[in-house]
PDB file of C-alpha atoms in Angstrom:
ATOM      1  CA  UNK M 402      15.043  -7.385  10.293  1.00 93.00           C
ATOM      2  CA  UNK M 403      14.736  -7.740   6.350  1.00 95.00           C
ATOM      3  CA  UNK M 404      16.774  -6.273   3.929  1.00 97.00           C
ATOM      4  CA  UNK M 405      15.978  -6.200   0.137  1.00 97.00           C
ATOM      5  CA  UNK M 406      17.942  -4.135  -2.685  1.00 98.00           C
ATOM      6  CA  UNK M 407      15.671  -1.609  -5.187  1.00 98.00           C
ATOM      7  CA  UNK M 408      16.962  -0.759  -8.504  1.00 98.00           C
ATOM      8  CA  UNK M 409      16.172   3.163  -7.964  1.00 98.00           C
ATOM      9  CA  UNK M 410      17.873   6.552  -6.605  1.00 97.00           C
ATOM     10  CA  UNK M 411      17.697   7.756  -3.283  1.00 97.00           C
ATOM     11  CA  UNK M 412      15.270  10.271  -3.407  1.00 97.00           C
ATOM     12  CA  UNK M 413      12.668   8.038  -4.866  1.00 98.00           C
ATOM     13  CA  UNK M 414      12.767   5.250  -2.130  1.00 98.00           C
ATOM     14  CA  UNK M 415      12.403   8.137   0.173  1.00 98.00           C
ATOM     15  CA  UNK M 416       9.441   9.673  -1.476  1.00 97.00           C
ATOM     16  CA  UNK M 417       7.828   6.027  -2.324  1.00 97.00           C
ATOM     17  CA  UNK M 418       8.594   5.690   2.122  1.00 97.00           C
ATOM     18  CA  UNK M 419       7.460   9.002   3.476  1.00 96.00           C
ATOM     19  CA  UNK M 420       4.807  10.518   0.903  1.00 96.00           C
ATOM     20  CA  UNK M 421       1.277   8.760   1.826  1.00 94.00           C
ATOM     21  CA  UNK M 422      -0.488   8.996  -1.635  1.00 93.00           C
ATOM     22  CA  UNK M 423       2.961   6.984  -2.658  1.00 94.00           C
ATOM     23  CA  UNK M 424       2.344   4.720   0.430  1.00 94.00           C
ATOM     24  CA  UNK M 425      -1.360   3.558  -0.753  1.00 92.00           C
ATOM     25  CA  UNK M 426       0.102   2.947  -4.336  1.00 94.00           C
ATOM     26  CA  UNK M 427       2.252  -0.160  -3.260  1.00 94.00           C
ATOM     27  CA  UNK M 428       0.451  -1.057  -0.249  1.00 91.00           C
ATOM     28  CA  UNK M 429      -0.508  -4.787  -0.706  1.00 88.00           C
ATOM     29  CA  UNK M 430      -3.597  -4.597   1.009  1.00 89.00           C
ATOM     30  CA  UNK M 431      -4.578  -0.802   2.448  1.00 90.00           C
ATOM     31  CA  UNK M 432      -5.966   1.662  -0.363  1.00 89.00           C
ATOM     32  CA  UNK M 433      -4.871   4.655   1.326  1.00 94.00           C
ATOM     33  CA  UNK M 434      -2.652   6.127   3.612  1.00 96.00           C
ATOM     34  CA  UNK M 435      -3.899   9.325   5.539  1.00 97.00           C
ATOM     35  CA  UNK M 436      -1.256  11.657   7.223  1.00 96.00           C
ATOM     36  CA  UNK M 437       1.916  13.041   7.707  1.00 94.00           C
ATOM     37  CA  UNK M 438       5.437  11.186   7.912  1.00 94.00           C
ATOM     38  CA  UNK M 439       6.885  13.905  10.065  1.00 95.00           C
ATOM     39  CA  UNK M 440       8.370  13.799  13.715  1.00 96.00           C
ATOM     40  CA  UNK M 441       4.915  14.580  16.049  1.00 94.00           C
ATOM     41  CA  UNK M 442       2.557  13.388  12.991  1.00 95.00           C
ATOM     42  CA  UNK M 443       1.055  10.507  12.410  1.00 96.00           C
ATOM     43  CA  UNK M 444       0.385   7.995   9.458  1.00 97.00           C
ATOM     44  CA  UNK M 445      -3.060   5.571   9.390  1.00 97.00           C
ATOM     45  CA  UNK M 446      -2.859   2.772   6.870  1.00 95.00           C
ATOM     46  CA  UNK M 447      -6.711   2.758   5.674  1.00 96.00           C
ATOM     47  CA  UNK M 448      -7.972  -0.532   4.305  1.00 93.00           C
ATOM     48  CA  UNK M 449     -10.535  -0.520   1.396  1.00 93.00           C
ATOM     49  CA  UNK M 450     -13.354  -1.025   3.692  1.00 94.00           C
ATOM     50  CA  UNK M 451     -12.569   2.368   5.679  1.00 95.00           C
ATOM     51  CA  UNK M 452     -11.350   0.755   8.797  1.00 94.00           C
ATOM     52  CA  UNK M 453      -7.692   1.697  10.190  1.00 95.00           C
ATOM     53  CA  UNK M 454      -5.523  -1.496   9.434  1.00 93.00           C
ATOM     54  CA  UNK M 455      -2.221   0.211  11.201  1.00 94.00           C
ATOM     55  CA  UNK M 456      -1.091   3.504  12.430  1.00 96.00           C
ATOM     56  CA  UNK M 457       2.422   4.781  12.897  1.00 96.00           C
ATOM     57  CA  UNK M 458       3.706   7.384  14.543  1.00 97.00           C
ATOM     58  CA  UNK M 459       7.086   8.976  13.101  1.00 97.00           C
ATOM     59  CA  UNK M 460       9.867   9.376  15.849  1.00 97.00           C
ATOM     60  CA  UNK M 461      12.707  10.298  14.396  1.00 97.00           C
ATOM     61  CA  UNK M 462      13.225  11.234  10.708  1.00 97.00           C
ATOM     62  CA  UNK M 463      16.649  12.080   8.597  1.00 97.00           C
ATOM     63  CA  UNK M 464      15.617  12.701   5.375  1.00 96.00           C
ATOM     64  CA  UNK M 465      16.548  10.280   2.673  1.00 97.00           C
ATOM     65  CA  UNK M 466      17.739   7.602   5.084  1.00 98.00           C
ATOM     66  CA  UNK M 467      15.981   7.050   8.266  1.00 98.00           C
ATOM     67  CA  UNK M 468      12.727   7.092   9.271  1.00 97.00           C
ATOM     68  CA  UNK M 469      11.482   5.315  13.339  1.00 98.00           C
ATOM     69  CA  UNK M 470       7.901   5.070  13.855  1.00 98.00           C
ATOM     70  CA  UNK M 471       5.541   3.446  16.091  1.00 96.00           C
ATOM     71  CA  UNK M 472       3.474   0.532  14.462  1.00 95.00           C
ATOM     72  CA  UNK M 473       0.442   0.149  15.790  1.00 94.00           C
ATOM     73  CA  UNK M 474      -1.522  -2.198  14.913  1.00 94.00           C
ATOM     74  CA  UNK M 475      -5.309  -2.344  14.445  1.00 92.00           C
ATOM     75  CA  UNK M 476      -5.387  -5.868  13.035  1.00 88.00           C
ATOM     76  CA  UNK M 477      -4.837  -7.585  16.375  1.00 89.00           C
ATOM     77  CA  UNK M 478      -7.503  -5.938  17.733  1.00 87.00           C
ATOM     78  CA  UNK M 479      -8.018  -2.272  19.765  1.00 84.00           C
ATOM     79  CA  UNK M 480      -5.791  -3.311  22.491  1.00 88.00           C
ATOM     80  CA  UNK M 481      -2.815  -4.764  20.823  1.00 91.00           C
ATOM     81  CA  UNK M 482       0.180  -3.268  22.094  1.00 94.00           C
ATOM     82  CA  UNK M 483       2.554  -0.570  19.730  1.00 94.00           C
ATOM     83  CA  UNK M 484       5.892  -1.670  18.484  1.00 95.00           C
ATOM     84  CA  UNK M 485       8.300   0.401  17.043  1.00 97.00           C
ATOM     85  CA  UNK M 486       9.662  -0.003  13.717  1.00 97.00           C
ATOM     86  CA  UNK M 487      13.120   1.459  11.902  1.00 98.00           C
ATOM     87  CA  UNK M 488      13.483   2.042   7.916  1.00 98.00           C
ATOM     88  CA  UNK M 489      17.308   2.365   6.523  1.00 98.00           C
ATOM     89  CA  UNK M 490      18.095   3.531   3.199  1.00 98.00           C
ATOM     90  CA  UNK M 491      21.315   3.405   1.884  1.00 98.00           C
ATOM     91  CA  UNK M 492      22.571   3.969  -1.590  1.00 97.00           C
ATOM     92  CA  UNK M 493      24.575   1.361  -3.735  1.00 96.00           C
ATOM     93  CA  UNK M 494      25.273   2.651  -7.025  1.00 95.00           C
ATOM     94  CA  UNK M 495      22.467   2.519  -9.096  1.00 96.00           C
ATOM     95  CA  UNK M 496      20.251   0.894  -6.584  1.00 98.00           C
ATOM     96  CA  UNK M 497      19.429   1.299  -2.965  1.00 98.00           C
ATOM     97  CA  UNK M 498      19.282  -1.201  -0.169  1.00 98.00           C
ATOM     98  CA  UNK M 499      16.385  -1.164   2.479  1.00 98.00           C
ATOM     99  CA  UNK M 500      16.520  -2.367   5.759  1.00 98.00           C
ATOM    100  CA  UNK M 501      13.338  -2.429   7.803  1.00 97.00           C
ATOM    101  CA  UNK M 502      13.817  -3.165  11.275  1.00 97.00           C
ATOM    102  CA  UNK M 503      10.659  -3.936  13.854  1.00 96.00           C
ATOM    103  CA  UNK M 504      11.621  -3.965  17.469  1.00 95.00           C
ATOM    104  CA  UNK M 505       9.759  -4.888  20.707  1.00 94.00           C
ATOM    105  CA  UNK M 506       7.047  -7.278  19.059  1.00 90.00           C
ATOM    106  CA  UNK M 507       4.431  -8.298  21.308  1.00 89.00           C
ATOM    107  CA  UNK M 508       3.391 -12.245  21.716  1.00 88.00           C
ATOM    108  CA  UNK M 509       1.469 -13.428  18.918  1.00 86.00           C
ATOM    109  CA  UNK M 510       2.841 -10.504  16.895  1.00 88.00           C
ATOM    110  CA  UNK M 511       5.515 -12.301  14.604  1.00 81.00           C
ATOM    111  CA  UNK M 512       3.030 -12.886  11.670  1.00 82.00           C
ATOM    112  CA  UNK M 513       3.932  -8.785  11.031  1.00 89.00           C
ATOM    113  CA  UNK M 514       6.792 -10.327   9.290  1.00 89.00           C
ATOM    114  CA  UNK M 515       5.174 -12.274   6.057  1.00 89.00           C
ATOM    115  CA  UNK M 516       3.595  -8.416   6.156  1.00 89.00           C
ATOM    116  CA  UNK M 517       6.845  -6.991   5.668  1.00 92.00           C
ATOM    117  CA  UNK M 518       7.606  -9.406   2.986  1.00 92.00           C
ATOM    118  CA  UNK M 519       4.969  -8.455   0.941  1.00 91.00           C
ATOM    119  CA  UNK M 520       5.329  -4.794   1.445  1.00 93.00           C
ATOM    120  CA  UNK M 521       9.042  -4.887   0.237  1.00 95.00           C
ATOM    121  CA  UNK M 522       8.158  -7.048  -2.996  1.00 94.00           C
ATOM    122  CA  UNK M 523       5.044  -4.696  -3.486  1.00 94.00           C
ATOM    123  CA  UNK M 524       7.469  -1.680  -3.281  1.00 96.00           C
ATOM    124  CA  UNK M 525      10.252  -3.100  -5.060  1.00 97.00           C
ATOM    125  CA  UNK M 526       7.978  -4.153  -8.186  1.00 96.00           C
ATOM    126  CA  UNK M 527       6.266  -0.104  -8.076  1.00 97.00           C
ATOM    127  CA  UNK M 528       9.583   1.401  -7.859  1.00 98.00           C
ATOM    128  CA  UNK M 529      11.275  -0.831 -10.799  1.00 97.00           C
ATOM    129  CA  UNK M 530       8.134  -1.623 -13.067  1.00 97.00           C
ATOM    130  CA  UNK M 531       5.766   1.136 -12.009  1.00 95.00           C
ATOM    131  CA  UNK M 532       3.602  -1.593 -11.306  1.00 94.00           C
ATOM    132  CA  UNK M 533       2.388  -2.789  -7.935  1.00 92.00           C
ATOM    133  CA  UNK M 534       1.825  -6.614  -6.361  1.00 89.00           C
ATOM    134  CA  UNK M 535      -1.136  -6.290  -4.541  1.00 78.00           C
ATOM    135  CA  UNK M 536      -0.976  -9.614  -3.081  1.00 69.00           C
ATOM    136  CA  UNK M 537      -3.135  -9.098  -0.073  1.00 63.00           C
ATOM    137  CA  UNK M 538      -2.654 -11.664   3.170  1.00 62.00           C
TER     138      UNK M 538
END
């Protein structure tokens, strides 16, 4: 679990969260994000060379402050074993804080969390600045 606090409103945490051409904007390494972040769809995190680097699978949604997913992830190879993974938003005045919670982590999995790092400082920096940190792995 990681929490982090964003200097922005509700509603655009949960667009910058659930919309995938917001997705590939702050994405530290993928380019693109192909998709749907509803319950029954399914997200793929494309990396700049075309290949899948993750898909998730939404699983339960409340707008503006919960979305469960899947994680599945293409990195450790074809057969690596799902996950499932929990986004929180609450709202705190002028900010918001985000929780991201990853469950169920296979062996050899727990370098997902430097990952998770780097996707909240991407996201916090394009939410606040408008600018992105790409700073790929």
């Amino acid at each position: 679990m990681m929490q982090t606090f964003i200097r922005c409103n509700q509603d655009a945490l949960w667009d910058a969260l659930s919309a995938p051409e917001s997705m590939a904007a702050y994405h530290f390494m993928c380019d693109r994000v192909e998709g749907s972040a509803e319950v029954g769809g399914k997200l793929d995190w494309i990396l700049p060379d075309g290949n899948r680097m993750l898909t998730q699978r939404p699983t339960k949604v409340e707008p503006k402050t919960r979305i469960e997913a899947t994680f599945e992830p293409h990195f450790f190879g074809p057969d690596a074993p799902a996950s499932r993974m929990v986004f929180l938003i609450e709202p705190q005045g002028d900010a918001c804080k985000l929780t991201i919670e990853h469950y169920d982590l296979a062996a050899g999995q727990e370098g997902v969390a430097e990952g998770w790092a780097r996707l909240a400082a991407s996201l916090k920096s394009w939410l606040e600045t408008g600018t992105a940190m790409k700073a790929s792995m």
